[in-house]
CSV table of C-alpha atoms in Angstrom, one decimal:
chain,number,residue,atom,x,y,z
A,1,MET,CA,0.0,0.0,0.0
A,2,ASP,CA,1.3,3.5,-0.9
A,3,TRP,CA,0.8,5.5,2.3
A,4,ASP,CA,2.0,8.6,0.5
A,5,ASN,CA,-1.4,8.8,-1.2
A,6,VAL,CA,-3.4,8.3,2.0
A,7,ALA,CA,-4.7,11.5,3.5
A,8,ALA,CA,-4.8,12.0,7.3
A,9,GLU,CA,-8.6,12.1,7.1
A,10,ASP,CA,-8.6,8.7,5.5
A,11,VAL,CA,-6.5,7.3,8.3
A,12,ILE,CA,-8.9,8.7,10.9
A,13,GLU,CA,-11.8,7.3,9.0
A,14,ALA,CA,-10.1,3.9,8.8
A,15,LEU,CA,-9.4,3.9,12.5
A,16,ARG,CA,-13.0,4.7,13.2
A,17,GLU,CA,-14.3,1.8,11.1
A,18,VAL,CA,-11.6,-0.9,11.5
A,19,GLU,CA,-11.9,-3.8,14.0
A,20,TRP,CA,-10.2,-3.1,17.3
A,21,SER,CA,-10.7,-6.5,18.7
A,22,THR,CA,-7.4,-7.8,17.4
A,23,PRO,CA,-4.8,-8.4,20.1
A,24,PRO,CA,-1.9,-6.0,20.4
A,25,ARG,CA,1.4,-6.7,18.6
A,26,SER,CA,4.0,-8.5,20.6
A,27,PHE,CA,6.5,-6.7,22.8
A,28,GLY,CA,9.4,-7.9,20.7
A,29,GLU,CA,7.8,-6.7,17.5
A,30,PHE,CA,6.7,-3.4,19.0
A,31,PHE,CA,10.2,-2.5,20.1
A,32,SER,CA,12.4,-3.7,17.2
A,33,ARG,CA,14.0,-2.2,14.1
A,34,PHE,CA,14.2,1.5,14.7
A,35,ALA,CA,15.6,3.9,12.1
A,36,PHE,CA,15.2,7.5,11.3
A,37,PRO,CA,13.2,8.3,8.1
A,38,ARG,CA,15.3,9.5,5.1
A,39,SER,CA,12.9,12.2,4.0
A,40,PHE,CA,9.8,14.1,5.1
A,41,SER,CA,7.5,12.1,2.8
A,42,LYS,CA,9.0,8.9,4.2
A,43,TRP,CA,8.2,10.1,7.7
A,44,LYS,CA,4.6,10.9,6.9
A,45,SER,CA,4.1,7.5,5.2
A,46,ARG,CA,5.7,5.7,8.1
A,47,LEU,CA,3.7,7.6,10.7
A,48,LYS,CA,0.4,6.8,9.1
A,49,CYS,CA,1.3,3.2,8.6
A,50,ASN,CA,2.4,2.6,12.2
A,51,LEU,CA,-0.6,4.5,13.7
A,52,TYR,CA,-2.9,2.2,11.8
A,53,TYR,CA,-0.9,-1.0,12.4
A,54,TYR,CA,0.0,-0.5,16.1
A,55,ARG,CA,-3.3,1.2,17.0
A,56,THR,CA,-4.1,-1.3,19.8
A,57,ASN,CA,-0.6,-0.9,21.3
A,58,TYR,CA,-0.9,2.8,21.3
A,59,PHE,CA,-4.3,2.8,22.9
A,60,ILE,CA,-3.0,0.5,25.7
A,61,LEU,CA,0.0,2.8,26.1
A,62,VAL,CA,-2.2,5.8,26.6
A,63,VAL,CA,-4.3,3.9,29.2
A,64,LEU,CA,-1.2,2.8,31.1
A,65,LEU,CA,0.3,6.3,31.2
A,66,LEU,CA,-3.0,7.7,32.5
A,67,GLY,CA,-3.2,5.0,35.1
A,68,LEU,CA,0.4,5.7,36.3
A,69,ALA,CA,-0.3,9.5,36.4
A,70,LEU,CA,-3.5,9.1,38.4
A,71,VAL,CA,-2.6,6.2,40.6
A,72,THR,CA,-3.0,8.3,43.8
A,73,ARG,CA,-6.4,9.7,42.6
A,74,PRO,CA,-9.1,7.0,42.4
A,75,LEU,CA,-11.8,9.4,41.2
A,76,ALA,CA,-9.6,10.6,38.4
A,77,ILE,CA,-8.9,7.0,37.4
A,78,VAL,CA,-12.6,6.4,37.0
A,79,GLY,CA,-12.8,9.6,34.9
A,80,ALA,CA,-9.9,8.2,32.7
A,81,ALA,CA,-11.8,4.9,32.3
A,82,LEU,CA,-14.9,6.8,31.2
A,83,THR,CA,-12.8,8.8,28.7
A,84,ALA,CA,-11.4,5.6,27.3
A,85,LEU,CA,-14.9,4.1,27.0
A,86,GLY,CA,-16.2,7.3,25.3
A,87,ILE,CA,-13.3,7.3,22.8
A,88,ALA,CA,-13.8,3.6,22.2
A,89,PHE,CA,-17.5,4.3,21.3
A,90,LEU,CA,-16.1,6.4,18.4
A,91,ASN,CA,-15.1,3.2,16.7
A,92,ASP,CA,-18.0,1.6,14.7
A,93,SER,CA,-17.2,-2.0,15.4
A,94,PHE,CA,-16.7,-1.5,19.2
A,95,ALA,CA,-20.0,0.5,19.5
A,96,ALA,CA,-21.9,-2.1,17.5
A,97,SER,CA,-20.4,-5.0,19.5
A,98,PHE,CA,-21.1,-3.3,22.8
A,99,ASN,CA,-24.6,-2.6,21.8
A,100,GLU,CA,-25.3,-6.2,20.8
A,101,LYS,CA,-23.8,-7.7,23.9
A,102,PHE,CA,-25.5,-5.2,26.2
A,103,ILE,CA,-28.9,-5.7,24.7
A,104,ARG,CA,-28.4,-9.5,24.8
A,105,THR,CA,-27.7,-9.2,28.5
A,106,ILE,CA,-30.8,-7.0,29.1
A,107,ARG,CA,-32.9,-9.5,27.2
A,108,HIS,CA,-32.4,-12.1,29.8
A,109,PHE,CA,-34.0,-9.9,32.4
A,110,SER,CA,-36.5,-7.8,30.4
A,111,PRO,CA,-37.2,-8.7,26.7
A,112,HIS,CA,-39.5,-5.7,26.4
A,113,MET,CA,-36.8,-3.3,27.5
A,114,ALA,CA,-34.3,-4.9,25.2
A,115,ALA,CA,-36.7,-4.5,22.3
A,116,LYS,CA,-36.9,-0.7,23.0
A,117,MET,CA,-33.1,-0.5,22.9
A,118,ARG,CA,-33.0,-1.7,19.4
A,119,PRO,CA,-32.0,1.0,16.8
A,120,PRO,CA,-34.7,2.5,14.7
A,121,HIS,CA,-35.6,1.0,11.4
A,122,MET,CA,-33.4,2.3,8.6
A,123,PRO,CA,-34.8,2.8,5.1
A,124,VAL,CA,-32.9,0.9,2.4
A,125,ILE,CA,-32.1,2.6,-0.9
A,126,ARG,CA,-30.6,0.5,-3.7
A,127,GLY,CA,-29.4,-2.1,-1.2
A,128,ARG,CA,-27.8,0.3,1.1
A,129,SER,CA,-29.0,1.9,4.3
A,130,ALA,CA,-29.7,5.6,3.9
A,131,ALA,CA,-28.1,6.3,7.4
A,132,ARG,CA,-25.3,3.8,7.0
A,133,LYS,CA,-22.9,5.9,9.0
A,134,THR,CA,-25.3,6.4,12.0
A,135,VAL,CA,-24.3,4.0,14.8
A,136,TYR,CA,-26.7,3.5,17.7
A,137,VAL,CA,-26.0,2.3,21.2
A,138,CYS,CA,-29.0,1.1,23.2
A,139,GLY,CA,-31.4,2.9,20.9
A,140,LYS,CA,-29.6,6.2,21.0
A,141,PRO,CA,-27.0,7.7,18.7
A,142,ARG,CA,-23.6,6.9,20.0
A,143,TRP,CA,-22.6,10.6,20.0
A,144,ALA,CA,-25.0,11.1,23.0
A,145,TYR,CA,-23.1,8.5,25.0
A,146,VAL,CA,-19.7,10.0,24.0
A,147,VAL,CA,-20.8,13.4,25.1
A,148,VAL,CA,-22.1,12.2,28.4
A,149,LEU,CA,-19.1,10.0,29.2
A,150,LEU,CA,-16.6,12.8,28.3
A,151,THR,CA,-18.5,15.3,30.3
A,152,ALA,CA,-18.7,13.0,33.3
A,153,SER,CA,-15.0,12.3,33.1
A,154,LEU,CA,-14.1,16.0,32.9
A,155,ALA,CA,-16.2,16.7,36.0
A,156,MET,CA,-14.4,13.9,37.9
A,157,TRP,CA,-11.0,15.3,36.9
A,158,PHE,CA,-12.0,18.8,38.1
A,159,SER,CA,-13.3,17.5,41.4
A,160,SER,CA,-10.2,15.4,42.0
A,161,CYS,CA,-7.9,18.1,40.9
A,162,GLY,CA,-6.3,15.7,38.5
A,163,LEU,CA,-7.0,17.7,35.3
A,164,LEU,CA,-3.4,18.9,35.0
A,165,LEU,CA,-2.0,15.4,35.6
A,166,VAL,CA,-4.4,14.1,32.8
A,167,LEU,CA,-3.1,16.8,30.4
A,168,TYR,CA,0.5,15.9,31.2
A,169,ALA,CA,-0.2,12.2,30.7
A,170,LEU,CA,-2.0,12.8,27.4
A,171,LEU,CA,0.8,15.1,26.2
A,172,THR,CA,3.4,12.5,27.2
A,173,SER,CA,1.4,9.7,25.5
A,174,LEU,CA,1.2,11.8,22.3
A,175,VAL,CA,4.9,12.5,22.2
A,176,VAL,CA,5.8,8.9,22.9
A,177,ILE,CA,3.4,7.6,20.2
A,178,VAL,CA,4.6,10.1,17.6
A,179,LEU,CA,8.3,9.3,18.3
A,180,HIS,CA,7.7,5.5,18.1
A,181,ALA,CA,5.6,5.8,15.0
A,182,SER,CA,8.3,8.0,13.4
A,183,VAL,CA,11.3,5.7,14.0
A,184,ARG,CA,9.6,2.2,13.9
A,185,THR,CA,10.3,0.9,10.4
A,186,PRO,CA,7.3,-0.8,8.9
A,187,ASN,CA,8.0,-4.5,8.4
A,188,LEU,CA,6.7,-7.0,5.9
A,189,LYS,CA,4.1,-8.3,8.4
A,190,ALA,CA,2.7,-4.8,8.8
A,191,ARG,CA,2.3,-4.4,5.0
A,192,LEU,CA,0.7,-7.8,4.6
A,193,ASN,CA,-1.7,-7.2,7.4
A,194,THR,CA,-2.7,-3.9,5.9
A,195,PHE,CA,-3.3,-5.6,2.5
A,196,ARG,CA,-5.4,-8.2,4.2
A,197,GLU,CA,-7.6,-5.7,6.1
A,198,GLU,CA,-8.0,-3.7,2.9
A,199,PHE,CA,-9.3,-6.8,1.1
A,200,ARG,CA,-11.7,-7.5,4.0
A,201,ALA,CA,-13.0,-3.9,3.9
A,202,VAL,CA,-13.5,-4.0,0.1
A,203,TRP,CA,-15.2,-7.4,0.3
A,204,ARG,CA,-17.5,-6.2,3.1
A,205,ASN,CA,-18.5,-3.1,1.1
A,206,TYR,CA,-19.0,-5.3,-2.0
A,207,SER,CA,-21.3,-7.7,-0.2
A,208,GLU,CA,-23.5,-4.8,0.9
A,209,LEU,CA,-24.3,-3.9,-2.7
């Protein structure tokens, strides 16, 4: 895949739609084969490739750094957990999977309530849903839950006086991720994995026609 032709918006869209259920890359693979890029274009291509390929590792890294920064502030840790959940809801596959598992659990106790949590019926035009990009969680648009979770986490950080620590931890995470993604050379396994996920995405879109 030629990452030079991939825009930053495309990478963000791919991270929003791709499956995040895959396990993180091994420690040995994550910390091996470092080299500085030879040009600015090579750096941009490597950065986008590694952000996509090591996405799960970077997410775990952010969570760990937040946990270490807030280890003495339990309320701030709960706020960080709510933030992680809110960010995870931005991913289509995670939101859909969470919605199905939660409704399935509620169905054991109240089938009527579970039926109300189902997303509204979507009109179909030429084999595709008119609101294909709209993702629902428990019958509500997922953006409602994202806003509620982020607002609640922000309130917890303010009340625990941990907002400054959170900002420091997030800034440190960003610097570490950018440095790693900049010097970690993409290996053959990363390229093959990218091609495989591209094929699955194309095949999934083709099957929806």
